[in-house]
mmCIF file of C-alpha atoms in Angstrom:
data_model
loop_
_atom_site.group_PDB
_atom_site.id
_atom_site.type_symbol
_atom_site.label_atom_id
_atom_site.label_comp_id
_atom_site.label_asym_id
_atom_site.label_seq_id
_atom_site.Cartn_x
_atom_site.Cartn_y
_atom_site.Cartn_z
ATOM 1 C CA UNK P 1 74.809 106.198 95.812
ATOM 2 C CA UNK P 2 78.069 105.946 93.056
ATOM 3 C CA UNK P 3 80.423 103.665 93.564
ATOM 4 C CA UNK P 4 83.655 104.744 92.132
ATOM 5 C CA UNK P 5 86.828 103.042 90.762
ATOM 6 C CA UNK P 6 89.896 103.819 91.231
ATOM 7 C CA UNK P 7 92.813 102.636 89.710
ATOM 8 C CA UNK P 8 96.111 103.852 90.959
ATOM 9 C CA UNK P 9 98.816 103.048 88.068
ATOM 10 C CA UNK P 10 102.549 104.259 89.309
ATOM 11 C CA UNK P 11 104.229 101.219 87.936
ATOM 12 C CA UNK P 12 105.221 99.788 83.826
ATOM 13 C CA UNK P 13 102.587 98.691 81.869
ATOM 14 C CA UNK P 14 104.399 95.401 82.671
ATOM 15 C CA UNK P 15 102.910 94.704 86.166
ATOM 16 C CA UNK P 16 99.941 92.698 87.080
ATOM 17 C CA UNK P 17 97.651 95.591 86.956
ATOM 18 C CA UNK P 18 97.756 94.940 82.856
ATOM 19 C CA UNK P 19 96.247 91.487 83.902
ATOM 20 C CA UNK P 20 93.724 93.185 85.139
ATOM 21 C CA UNK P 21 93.153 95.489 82.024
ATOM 22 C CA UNK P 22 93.645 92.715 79.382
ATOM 23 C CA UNK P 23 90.782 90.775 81.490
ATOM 24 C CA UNK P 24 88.688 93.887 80.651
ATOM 25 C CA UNK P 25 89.737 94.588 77.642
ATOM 26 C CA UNK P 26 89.232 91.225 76.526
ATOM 27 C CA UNK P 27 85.688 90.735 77.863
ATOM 28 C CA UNK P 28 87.286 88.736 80.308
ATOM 29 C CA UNK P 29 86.499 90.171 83.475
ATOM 30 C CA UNK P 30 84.290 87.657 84.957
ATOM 31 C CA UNK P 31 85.948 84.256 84.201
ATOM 32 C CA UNK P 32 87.807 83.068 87.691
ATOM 33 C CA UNK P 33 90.461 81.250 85.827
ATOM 34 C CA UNK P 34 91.650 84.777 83.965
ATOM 35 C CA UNK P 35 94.334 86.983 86.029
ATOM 36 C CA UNK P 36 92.979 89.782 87.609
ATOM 37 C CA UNK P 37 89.599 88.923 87.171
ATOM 38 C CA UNK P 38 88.360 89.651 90.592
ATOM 39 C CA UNK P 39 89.811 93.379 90.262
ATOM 40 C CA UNK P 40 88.613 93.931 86.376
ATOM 41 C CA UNK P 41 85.145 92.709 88.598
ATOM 42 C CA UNK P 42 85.454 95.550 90.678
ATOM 43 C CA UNK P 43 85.816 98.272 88.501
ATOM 44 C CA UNK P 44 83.014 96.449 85.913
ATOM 45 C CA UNK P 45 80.436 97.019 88.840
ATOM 46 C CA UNK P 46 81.135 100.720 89.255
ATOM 47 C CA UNK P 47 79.685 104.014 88.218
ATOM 48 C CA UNK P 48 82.716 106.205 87.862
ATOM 49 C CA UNK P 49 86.324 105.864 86.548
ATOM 50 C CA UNK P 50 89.080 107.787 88.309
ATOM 51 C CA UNK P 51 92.451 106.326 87.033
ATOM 52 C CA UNK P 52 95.738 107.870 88.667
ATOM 53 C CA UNK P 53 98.970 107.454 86.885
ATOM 54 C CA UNK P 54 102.353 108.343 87.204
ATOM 55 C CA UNK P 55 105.838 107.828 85.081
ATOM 56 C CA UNK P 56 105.724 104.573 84.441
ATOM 57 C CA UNK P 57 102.607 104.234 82.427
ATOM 58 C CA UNK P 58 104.749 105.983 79.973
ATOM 59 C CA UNK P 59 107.955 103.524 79.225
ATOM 60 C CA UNK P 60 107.933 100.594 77.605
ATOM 61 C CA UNK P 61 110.434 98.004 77.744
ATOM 62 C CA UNK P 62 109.707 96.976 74.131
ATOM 63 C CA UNK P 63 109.269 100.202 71.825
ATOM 64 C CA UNK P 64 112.582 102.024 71.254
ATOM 65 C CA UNK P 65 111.574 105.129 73.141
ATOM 66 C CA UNK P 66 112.941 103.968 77.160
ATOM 67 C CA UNK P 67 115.611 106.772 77.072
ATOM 68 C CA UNK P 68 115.534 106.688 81.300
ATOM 69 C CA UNK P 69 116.319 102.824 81.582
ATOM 70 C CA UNK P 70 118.217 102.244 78.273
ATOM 71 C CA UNK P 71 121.371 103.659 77.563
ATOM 72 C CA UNK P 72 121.026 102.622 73.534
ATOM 73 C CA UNK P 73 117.648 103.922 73.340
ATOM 74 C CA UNK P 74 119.402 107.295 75.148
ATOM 75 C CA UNK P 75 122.326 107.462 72.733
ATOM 76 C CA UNK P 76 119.770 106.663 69.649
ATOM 77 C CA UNK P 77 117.919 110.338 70.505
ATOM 78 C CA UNK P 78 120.196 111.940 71.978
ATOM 79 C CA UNK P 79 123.560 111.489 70.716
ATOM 80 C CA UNK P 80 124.981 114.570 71.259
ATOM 81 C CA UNK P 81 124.015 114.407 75.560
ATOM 82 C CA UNK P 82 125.863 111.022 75.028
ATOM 83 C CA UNK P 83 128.987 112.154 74.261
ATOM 84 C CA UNK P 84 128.911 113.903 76.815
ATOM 85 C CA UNK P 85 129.291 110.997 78.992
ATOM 86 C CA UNK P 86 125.385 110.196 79.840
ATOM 87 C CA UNK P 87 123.730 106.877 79.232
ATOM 88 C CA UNK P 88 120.131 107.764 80.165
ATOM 89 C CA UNK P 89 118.006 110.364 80.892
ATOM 90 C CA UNK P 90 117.657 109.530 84.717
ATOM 91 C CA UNK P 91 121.190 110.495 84.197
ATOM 92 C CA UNK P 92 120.974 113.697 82.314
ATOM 93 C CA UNK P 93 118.280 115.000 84.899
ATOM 94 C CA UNK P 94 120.910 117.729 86.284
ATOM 95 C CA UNK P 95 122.232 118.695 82.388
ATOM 96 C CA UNK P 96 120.823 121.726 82.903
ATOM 97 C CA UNK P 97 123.488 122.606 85.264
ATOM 98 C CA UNK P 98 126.220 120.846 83.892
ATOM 99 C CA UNK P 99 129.085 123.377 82.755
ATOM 100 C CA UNK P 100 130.833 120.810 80.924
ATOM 101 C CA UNK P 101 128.419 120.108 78.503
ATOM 102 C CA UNK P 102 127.853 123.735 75.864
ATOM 103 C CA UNK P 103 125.067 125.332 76.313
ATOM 104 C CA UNK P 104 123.426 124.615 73.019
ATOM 105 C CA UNK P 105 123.981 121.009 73.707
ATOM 106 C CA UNK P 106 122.124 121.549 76.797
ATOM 107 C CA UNK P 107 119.512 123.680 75.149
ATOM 108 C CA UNK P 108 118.867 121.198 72.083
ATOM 109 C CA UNK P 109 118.582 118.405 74.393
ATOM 110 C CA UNK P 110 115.752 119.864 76.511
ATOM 111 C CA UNK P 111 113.916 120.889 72.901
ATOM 112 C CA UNK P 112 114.133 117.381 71.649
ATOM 113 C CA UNK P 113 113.052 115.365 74.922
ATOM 114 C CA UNK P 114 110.327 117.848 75.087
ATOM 115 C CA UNK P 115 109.530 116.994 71.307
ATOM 116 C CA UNK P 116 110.049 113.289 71.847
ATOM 117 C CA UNK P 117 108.134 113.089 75.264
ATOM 118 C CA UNK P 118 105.079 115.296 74.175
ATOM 119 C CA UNK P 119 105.064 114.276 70.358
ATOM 120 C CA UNK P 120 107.009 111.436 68.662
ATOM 121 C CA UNK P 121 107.194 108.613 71.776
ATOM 122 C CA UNK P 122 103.566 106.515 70.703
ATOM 123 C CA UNK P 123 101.459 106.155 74.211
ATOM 124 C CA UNK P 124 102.528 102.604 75.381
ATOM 125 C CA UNK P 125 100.302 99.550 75.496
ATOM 126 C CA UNK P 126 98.439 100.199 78.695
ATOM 127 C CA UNK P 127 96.839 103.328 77.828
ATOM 128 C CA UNK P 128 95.099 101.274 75.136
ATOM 129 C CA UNK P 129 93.702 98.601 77.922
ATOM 130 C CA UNK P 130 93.016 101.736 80.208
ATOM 131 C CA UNK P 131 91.147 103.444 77.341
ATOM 132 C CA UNK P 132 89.240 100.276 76.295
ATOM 133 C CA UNK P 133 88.448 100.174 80.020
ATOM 134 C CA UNK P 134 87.292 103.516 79.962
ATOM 135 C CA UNK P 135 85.152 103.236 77.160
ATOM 136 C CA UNK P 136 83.203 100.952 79.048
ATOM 137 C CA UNK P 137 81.699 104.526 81.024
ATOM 138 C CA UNK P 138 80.117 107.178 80.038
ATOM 139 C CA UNK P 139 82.176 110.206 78.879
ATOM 140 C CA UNK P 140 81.333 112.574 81.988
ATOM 141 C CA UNK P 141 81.798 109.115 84.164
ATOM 142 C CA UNK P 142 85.859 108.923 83.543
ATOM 143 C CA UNK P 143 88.619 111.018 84.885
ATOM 144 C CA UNK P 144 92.526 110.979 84.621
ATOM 145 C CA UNK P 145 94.761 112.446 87.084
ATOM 146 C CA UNK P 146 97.710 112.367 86.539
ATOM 147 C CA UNK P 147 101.801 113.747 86.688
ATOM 148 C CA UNK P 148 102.333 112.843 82.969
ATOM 149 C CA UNK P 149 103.285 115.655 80.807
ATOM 150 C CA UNK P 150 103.878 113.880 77.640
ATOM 151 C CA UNK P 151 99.978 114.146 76.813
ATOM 152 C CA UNK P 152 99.681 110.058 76.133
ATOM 153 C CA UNK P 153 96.600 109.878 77.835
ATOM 154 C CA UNK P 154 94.823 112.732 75.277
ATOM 155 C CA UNK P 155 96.782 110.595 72.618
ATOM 156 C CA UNK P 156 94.971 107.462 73.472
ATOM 157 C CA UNK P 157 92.353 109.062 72.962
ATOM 158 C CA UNK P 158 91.143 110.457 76.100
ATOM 159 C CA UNK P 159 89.094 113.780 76.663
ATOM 160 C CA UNK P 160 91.569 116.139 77.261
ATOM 161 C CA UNK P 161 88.732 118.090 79.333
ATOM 162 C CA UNK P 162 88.837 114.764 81.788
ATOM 163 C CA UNK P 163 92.698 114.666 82.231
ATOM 164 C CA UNK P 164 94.405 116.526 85.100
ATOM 165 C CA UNK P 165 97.862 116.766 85.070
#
């Protein structure tokens, strides 16, 4: 019988689930005094990999590329949208339909968040911990599934054949 892990990720690389990767990551996992050593446990003593992520793999608080939380980071890429009157890109969610804001403003936004989402924002630090992690099973052993678009987890350096988005 398989025993699978499963790692459900829907919060900031900043949570305690990144104890629980650096444990791993660091060869770690079974030392009782090192955070998250009882989960990085867990997952050591399985067969399979299924790691489930959402949005918030994807921000970091520290690189400059947050443009839903910070307003600077926002106006950095997207200067135009800013003048405009929107500070983030939580904000600018409903541009599309904005008739204030021209058209090719609106356009050229969506082309360079696409750009900057897909291509240009670097993965952040916890798909190197997951991918460490996952390197730990064999290559038919892991799977992603996930509601990222940006393509960080193929970027990390993940099978792009085991990734569902």
């Amino acid at each position: 019988s398989s025993h699978i892990a499963v790692i459900r990720l829907a919060l900031p690389a900043s949570t305690p689930i990144t104890s629980t990767m650096a444990a791993i990551h660091n060869n770690t996992a079974g030392d009782p005094r090192t955070e998250g050593w009882a989960e990085a446990e867990a997952i050591a003593g399985a067969d399979r990999l299924l790691i489930v992520a959402a949005a918030g793999l994807s921000i970091s608080d520290t690189l400059p590329n947050n443009p839903y939380h910070n307003a600077s980071d926002f106006a950095l890429h997207y200067p135009a949208v800013a003048e405009h009157g929107y500070r983030t890109s939580y904000d600018a969610m409903g541009l599309s339909r904005d008739p204030s804001v021209p058209r090719e403003v609106r356009v050229a936004h969506m082309a360079e968040h696409f750009l900057n989402m897909r291509f240009r924002f670097p993965p952040t630090e916890g798909y190197s911990y997951l991918k460490a992690m996952a390197d730990k099973f064999g290559e038919d052993d892991v799977f992603c599934w996930t509601s990222n678009v940006d393509g960080c987890f193929e970027r990390a350096g993940f099978d792009r054949a085991r990734v569902y988005t």
